[in-house]
Amino acid sequence: MKTVTIKISGMHCAACSNGVERSLKKVPGVDRAEVNLATQSALVRYDENQATIEQLEAAVTRMSFGVVHDAPGEESTAEQRAEQDALDLKKRLKVAAFFFVPLLYLAMAPMVPGKFLPSPIDPEQMSAA
């Protein structure tokens, strides 16, 4: 029995990792397959006489996910990927906030008692219709 770690790209949820795990377990000769969503990797124990690493990688790509081949000493690429993901999340947060603030104002300003906020929608006109 041989144990190998396969780095997987493109997994975003538990359903993704469960699908990859099921796909790996269907490969003949696989004794155990554990997919970790947090580390984006799969730990597979398989019989070398029945299965090859290419078959395991094919099982991952069949589920429409990528296999990451890092050369030795390329840990910086994983760090760069994580940094790029963080920048992407920050950009998405800014876009979401840009649309959230006006929506919050439109939805909540008529509910504030008094005249602290000028209301874009007059509730009396809404009830008259």
mmCIF file with all atom_site columns, C-alpha atoms in Angstrom:
data_model
loop_
_atom_site.group_PDB
_atom_site.id
_atom_site.type_symbol
_atom_site.label_atom_id
_atom_site.label_alt_id
_atom_site.label_comp_id
_atom_site.label_asym_id
_atom_site.label_entity_id
_atom_site.label_seq_id
_atom_site.pdbx_PDB_ins_code
_atom_site.Cartn_x
_atom_site.Cartn_y
_atom_site.Cartn_z
_atom_site.occupancy
_atom_site.B_iso_or_equiv
_atom_site.pdbx_formal_charge
_atom_site.auth_seq_id
_atom_site.auth_comp_id
_atom_site.auth_asym_id
_atom_site.auth_atom_id
_atom_site.pdbx_PDB_model_num
ATOM 1   C CA . MET A 1 1   ? 0.000   0.000  0.000   1.00 0.00 ? 1   MET A CA 1
ATOM 2   C CA . LYS A 1 2   ? 1.184   3.473  -0.891  1.00 0.00 ? 2   LYS A CA 1
ATOM 3   C CA . THR A 1 3   ? -0.068  6.794  0.460   1.00 0.00 ? 3   THR A CA 1
ATOM 4   C CA . VAL A 1 4   ? -0.028  9.945  -1.645  1.00 0.00 ? 4   VAL A CA 1
ATOM 5   C CA . THR A 1 5   ? -1.255  13.520 -1.176  1.00 0.00 ? 5   THR A CA 1
ATOM 6   C CA . ILE A 1 6   ? -2.951  15.118 -4.185  1.00 0.00 ? 6   ILE A CA 1
ATOM 7   C CA . LYS A 1 7   ? -3.415  18.895 -4.249  1.00 0.00 ? 7   LYS A CA 1
ATOM 8   C CA . ILE A 1 8   ? -6.790  19.849 -5.727  1.00 0.00 ? 8   ILE A CA 1
ATOM 9   C CA . SER A 1 9   ? -7.919  23.219 -7.060  1.00 0.00 ? 9   SER A CA 1
ATOM 10  C CA . GLY A 1 10  ? -11.454 24.503 -7.475  1.00 0.00 ? 10  GLY A CA 1
ATOM 11  C CA . MET A 1 11  ? -13.181 23.038 -4.426  1.00 0.00 ? 11  MET A CA 1
ATOM 12  C CA . HIS A 1 12  ? -15.416 25.571 -2.682  1.00 0.00 ? 12  HIS A CA 1
ATOM 13  C CA . CYS A 1 13  ? -17.823 23.588 -0.511  1.00 0.00 ? 13  CYS A CA 1
ATOM 14  C CA . ALA A 1 14  ? -18.340 20.339 1.369   1.00 0.00 ? 14  ALA A CA 1
ATOM 15  C CA . ALA A 1 15  ? -20.332 18.893 -1.522  1.00 0.00 ? 15  ALA A CA 1
ATOM 16  C CA . CYS A 1 16  ? -17.306 19.393 -3.784  1.00 0.00 ? 16  CYS A CA 1
ATOM 17  C CA . SER A 1 17  ? -14.982 17.572 -1.400  1.00 0.00 ? 17  SER A CA 1
ATOM 18  C CA . ASN A 1 18  ? -17.493 14.748 -0.874  1.00 0.00 ? 18  ASN A CA 1
ATOM 19  C CA . GLY A 1 19  ? -17.845 14.281 -4.627  1.00 0.00 ? 19  GLY A CA 1
ATOM 20  C CA . VAL A 1 20  ? -14.085 14.084 -5.113  1.00 0.00 ? 20  VAL A CA 1
ATOM 21  C CA . GLU A 1 21  ? -13.791 11.640 -2.225  1.00 0.00 ? 21  GLU A CA 1
ATOM 22  C CA . ARG A 1 22  ? -16.470 9.355  -3.705  1.00 0.00 ? 22  ARG A CA 1
ATOM 23  C CA . SER A 1 23  ? -14.809 9.532  -7.117  1.00 0.00 ? 23  SER A CA 1
ATOM 24  C CA . LEU A 1 24  ? -11.435 8.552  -5.663  1.00 0.00 ? 24  LEU A CA 1
ATOM 25  C CA . LYS A 1 25  ? -12.936 5.642  -3.714  1.00 0.00 ? 25  LYS A CA 1
ATOM 26  C CA . LYS A 1 26  ? -14.401 4.225  -6.952  1.00 0.00 ? 26  LYS A CA 1
ATOM 27  C CA . VAL A 1 27  ? -10.919 3.751  -8.437  1.00 0.00 ? 27  VAL A CA 1
ATOM 28  C CA . PRO A 1 28  ? -9.978  0.047  -8.180  1.00 0.00 ? 28  PRO A CA 1
ATOM 29  C CA . GLY A 1 29  ? -7.254  -0.510 -5.602  1.00 0.00 ? 29  GLY A CA 1
ATOM 30  C CA . VAL A 1 30  ? -8.026  2.549  -3.442  1.00 0.00 ? 30  VAL A CA 1
ATOM 31  C CA . ASP A 1 31  ? -8.163  1.519  0.194   1.00 0.00 ? 31  ASP A CA 1
ATOM 32  C CA . ARG A 1 32  ? -8.847  4.929  1.724   1.00 0.00 ? 32  ARG A CA 1
ATOM 33  C CA . ALA A 1 33  ? -9.448  8.446  0.427   1.00 0.00 ? 33  ALA A CA 1
ATOM 34  C CA . GLU A 1 34  ? -9.826  11.507 2.645   1.00 0.00 ? 34  GLU A CA 1
ATOM 35  C CA . VAL A 1 35  ? -10.413 14.915 1.052   1.00 0.00 ? 35  VAL A CA 1
ATOM 36  C CA . ASN A 1 36  ? -9.732  18.018 3.141   1.00 0.00 ? 36  ASN A CA 1
ATOM 37  C CA . LEU A 1 37  ? -11.543 21.126 1.943   1.00 0.00 ? 37  LEU A CA 1
ATOM 38  C CA . ALA A 1 38  ? -9.484  23.497 4.092   1.00 0.00 ? 38  ALA A CA 1
ATOM 39  C CA . THR A 1 39  ? -6.123  22.354 2.725   1.00 0.00 ? 39  THR A CA 1
ATOM 40  C CA . GLN A 1 40  ? -7.484  21.690 -0.787  1.00 0.00 ? 40  GLN A CA 1
ATOM 41  C CA . SER A 1 41  ? -5.880  18.246 -0.810  1.00 0.00 ? 41  SER A CA 1
ATOM 42  C CA . ALA A 1 42  ? -6.699  14.554 -0.772  1.00 0.00 ? 42  ALA A CA 1
ATOM 43  C CA . LEU A 1 43  ? -4.853  11.864 1.147   1.00 0.00 ? 43  LEU A CA 1
ATOM 44  C CA . VAL A 1 44  ? -5.206  8.584  -0.746  1.00 0.00 ? 44  VAL A CA 1
ATOM 45  C CA . ARG A 1 45  ? -3.993  5.128  0.282   1.00 0.00 ? 45  ARG A CA 1
ATOM 46  C CA . TYR A 1 46  ? -3.990  2.706  -2.623  1.00 0.00 ? 46  TYR A CA 1
ATOM 47  C CA . ASP A 1 47  ? -2.486  -0.534 -3.907  1.00 0.00 ? 47  ASP A CA 1
ATOM 48  C CA . GLU A 1 48  ? 0.303   0.251  -6.399  1.00 0.00 ? 48  GLU A CA 1
ATOM 49  C CA . ASN A 1 49  ? -0.407  -2.957 -8.335  1.00 0.00 ? 49  ASN A CA 1
ATOM 50  C CA . GLN A 1 50  ? -4.039  -2.030 -9.043  1.00 0.00 ? 50  GLN A CA 1
ATOM 51  C CA . ALA A 1 51  ? -4.038  1.765  -9.356  1.00 0.00 ? 51  ALA A CA 1
ATOM 52  C CA . THR A 1 52  ? -1.684  4.458  -10.601 1.00 0.00 ? 52  THR A CA 1
ATOM 53  C CA . ILE A 1 53  ? -1.331  8.108  -9.692  1.00 0.00 ? 53  ILE A CA 1
ATOM 54  C CA . GLU A 1 54  ? -2.612  8.977  -13.177 1.00 0.00 ? 54  GLU A CA 1
ATOM 55  C CA . GLN A 1 55  ? -5.851  7.088  -12.490 1.00 0.00 ? 55  GLN A CA 1
ATOM 56  C CA . LEU A 1 56  ? -6.280  8.963  -9.212  1.00 0.00 ? 56  LEU A CA 1
ATOM 57  C CA . GLU A 1 57  ? -5.696  12.312 -10.915 1.00 0.00 ? 57  GLU A CA 1
ATOM 58  C CA . ALA A 1 58  ? -8.145  11.327 -13.652 1.00 0.00 ? 58  ALA A CA 1
ATOM 59  C CA . ALA A 1 59  ? -10.780 10.617 -10.993 1.00 0.00 ? 59  ALA A CA 1
ATOM 60  C CA . VAL A 1 60  ? -10.293 14.159 -9.673  1.00 0.00 ? 60  VAL A CA 1
ATOM 61  C CA . THR A 1 61  ? -10.449 15.784 -13.120 1.00 0.00 ? 61  THR A CA 1
ATOM 62  C CA . ARG A 1 62  ? -13.577 13.755 -13.976 1.00 0.00 ? 62  ARG A CA 1
ATOM 63  C CA . MET A 1 63  ? -15.306 15.704 -11.202 1.00 0.00 ? 63  MET A CA 1
ATOM 64  C CA . SER A 1 64  ? -14.254 18.957 -12.997 1.00 0.00 ? 64  SER A CA 1
ATOM 65  C CA . PHE A 1 65  ? -11.565 19.905 -10.493 1.00 0.00 ? 65  PHE A CA 1
ATOM 66  C CA . GLY A 1 66  ? -7.912  20.547 -11.167 1.00 0.00 ? 66  GLY A CA 1
ATOM 67  C CA . VAL A 1 67  ? -4.840  18.780 -9.902  1.00 0.00 ? 67  VAL A CA 1
ATOM 68  C CA . VAL A 1 68  ? -2.023  21.079 -8.785  1.00 0.00 ? 68  VAL A CA 1
ATOM 69  C CA . HIS A 1 69  ? 1.507   19.897 -9.530  1.00 0.00 ? 69  HIS A CA 1
ATOM 70  C CA . ASP A 1 70  ? 3.947   21.899 -7.418  1.00 0.00 ? 70  ASP A CA 1
ATOM 71  C CA . ALA A 1 71  ? 7.627   21.346 -7.958  1.00 0.00 ? 71  ALA A CA 1
ATOM 72  C CA . PRO A 1 72  ? 9.725   20.832 -4.819  1.00 0.00 ? 72  PRO A CA 1
ATOM 73  C CA . GLY A 1 73  ? 10.493  24.116 -3.114  1.00 0.00 ? 73  GLY A CA 1
ATOM 74  C CA . GLU A 1 74  ? 7.514   25.963 -4.610  1.00 0.00 ? 74  GLU A CA 1
ATOM 75  C CA . GLU A 1 75  ? 5.650   26.625 -1.373  1.00 0.00 ? 75  GLU A CA 1
ATOM 76  C CA . SER A 1 76  ? 5.685   30.299 -2.296  1.00 0.00 ? 76  SER A CA 1
ATOM 77  C CA . THR A 1 77  ? 3.189   29.640 -5.101  1.00 0.00 ? 77  THR A CA 1
ATOM 78  C CA . ALA A 1 78  ? 0.673   28.346 -2.558  1.00 0.00 ? 78  ALA A CA 1
ATOM 79  C CA . GLU A 1 79  ? 1.262   31.466 -0.480  1.00 0.00 ? 79  GLU A CA 1
ATOM 80  C CA . GLN A 1 80  ? 0.847   33.633 -3.582  1.00 0.00 ? 80  GLN A CA 1
ATOM 81  C CA . ARG A 1 81  ? -2.416  31.859 -4.420  1.00 0.00 ? 81  ARG A CA 1
ATOM 82  C CA . ALA A 1 82  ? -3.707  32.410 -0.882  1.00 0.00 ? 82  ALA A CA 1
ATOM 83  C CA . GLU A 1 83  ? -2.717  36.079 -1.054  1.00 0.00 ? 83  GLU A CA 1
ATOM 84  C CA . GLN A 1 84  ? -4.473  36.479 -4.414  1.00 0.00 ? 84  GLN A CA 1
ATOM 85  C CA . ASP A 1 85  ? -7.600  34.815 -2.986  1.00 0.00 ? 85  ASP A CA 1
ATOM 86  C CA . ALA A 1 86  ? -7.560  37.269 -0.074  1.00 0.00 ? 86  ALA A CA 1
ATOM 87  C CA . LEU A 1 87  ? -7.297  40.210 -2.483  1.00 0.00 ? 87  LEU A CA 1
ATOM 88  C CA . ASP A 1 88  ? -10.201 38.838 -4.525  1.00 0.00 ? 88  ASP A CA 1
ATOM 89  C CA . LEU A 1 89  ? -12.315 38.522 -1.382  1.00 0.00 ? 89  LEU A CA 1
ATOM 90  C CA . LYS A 1 90  ? -11.518 42.114 -0.393  1.00 0.00 ? 90  LYS A CA 1
ATOM 91  C CA . LYS A 1 91  ? -12.577 43.326 -3.825  1.00 0.00 ? 91  LYS A CA 1
ATOM 92  C CA . ARG A 1 92  ? -15.836 41.388 -3.618  1.00 0.00 ? 92  ARG A CA 1
ATOM 93  C CA . LEU A 1 93  ? -16.491 42.823 -0.144  1.00 0.00 ? 93  LEU A CA 1
ATOM 94  C CA . LYS A 1 94  ? -16.038 46.369 -1.438  1.00 0.00 ? 94  LYS A CA 1
ATOM 95  C CA . VAL A 1 95  ? -18.476 45.758 -4.307  1.00 0.00 ? 95  VAL A CA 1
ATOM 96  C CA . ALA A 1 96  ? -21.012 44.204 -1.931  1.00 0.00 ? 96  ALA A CA 1
ATOM 97  C CA . ALA A 1 97  ? -20.711 47.151 0.489   1.00 0.00 ? 97  ALA A CA 1
ATOM 98  C CA . PHE A 1 98  ? -21.115 49.603 -2.394  1.00 0.00 ? 98  PHE A CA 1
ATOM 99  C CA . PHE A 1 99  ? -24.531 48.106 -3.181  1.00 0.00 ? 99  PHE A CA 1
ATOM 100 C CA . PHE A 1 100 ? -25.508 47.291 0.415   1.00 0.00 ? 100 PHE A CA 1
ATOM 101 C CA . VAL A 1 101 ? -25.303 50.804 1.873   1.00 0.00 ? 101 VAL A CA 1
ATOM 102 C CA . PRO A 1 102 ? -27.792 52.435 -0.545  1.00 0.00 ? 102 PRO A CA 1
ATOM 103 C CA . LEU A 1 103 ? -30.108 49.448 -0.248  1.00 0.00 ? 103 LEU A CA 1
ATOM 104 C CA . LEU A 1 104 ? -29.997 49.669 3.536   1.00 0.00 ? 104 LEU A CA 1
ATOM 105 C CA . TYR A 1 105 ? -30.810 53.395 3.357   1.00 0.00 ? 105 TYR A CA 1
ATOM 106 C CA . LEU A 1 106 ? -33.749 52.848 0.994   1.00 0.00 ? 106 LEU A CA 1
ATOM 107 C CA . ALA A 1 107 ? -35.160 50.025 3.081   1.00 0.00 ? 107 ALA A CA 1
ATOM 108 C CA . MET A 1 108 ? -34.659 51.404 6.586   1.00 0.00 ? 108 MET A CA 1
ATOM 109 C CA . ALA A 1 109 ? -34.949 55.217 6.331   1.00 0.00 ? 109 ALA A CA 1
ATOM 110 C CA . PRO A 1 110 ? -38.796 55.184 6.269   1.00 0.00 ? 110 PRO A CA 1
ATOM 111 C CA . MET A 1 111 ? -38.803 53.134 9.483   1.00 0.00 ? 111 MET A CA 1
ATOM 112 C CA . VAL A 1 112 ? -36.772 55.631 11.524  1.00 0.00 ? 112 VAL A CA 1
ATOM 113 C CA . PRO A 1 113 ? -39.125 57.752 13.660  1.00 0.00 ? 113 PRO A CA 1
ATOM 114 C CA . GLY A 1 114 ? -38.761 61.509 13.399  1.00 0.00 ? 114 GLY A CA 1
ATOM 115 C CA . LYS A 1 115 ? -36.934 63.432 10.745  1.00 0.00 ? 115 LYS A CA 1
ATOM 116 C CA . PHE A 1 116 ? -33.367 62.325 11.474  1.00 0.00 ? 116 PHE A CA 1
ATOM 117 C CA . LEU A 1 117 ? -32.936 60.893 7.995   1.00 0.00 ? 117 LEU A CA 1
ATOM 118 C CA . PRO A 1 118 ? -34.564 62.335 4.912   1.00 0.00 ? 118 PRO A CA 1
ATOM 119 C CA . SER A 1 119 ? -36.677 59.505 3.579   1.00 0.00 ? 119 SER A CA 1
ATOM 120 C CA . PRO A 1 120 ? -36.390 58.770 -0.143  1.00 0.00 ? 120 PRO A CA 1
ATOM 121 C CA . ILE A 1 121 ? -39.818 57.111 0.015   1.00 0.00 ? 121 ILE A CA 1
ATOM 122 C CA . ASP A 1 122 ? -42.761 58.791 1.745   1.00 0.00 ? 122 ASP A CA 1
ATOM 123 C CA . PRO A 1 123 ? -44.701 56.153 3.710   1.00 0.00 ? 123 PRO A CA 1
ATOM 124 C CA . GLU A 1 124 ? -47.913 58.235 3.621   1.00 0.00 ? 124 GLU A CA 1
ATOM 125 C CA . GLN A 1 125 ? -47.881 58.234 -0.166  1.00 0.00 ? 125 GLN A CA 1
ATOM 126 C CA . MET A 1 126 ? -47.363 54.495 -0.150  1.00 0.00 ? 126 MET A CA 1
ATOM 127 C CA . SER A 1 127 ? -50.415 53.877 2.074   1.00 0.00 ? 127 SER A CA 1
ATOM 128 C CA . ALA A 1 128 ? -52.620 56.208 -0.032  1.00 0.00 ? 128 ALA A CA 1
ATOM 129 C CA . ALA A 1 129 ? -52.139 54.104 -3.149  1.00 0.00 ? 129 ALA A CA 1
#
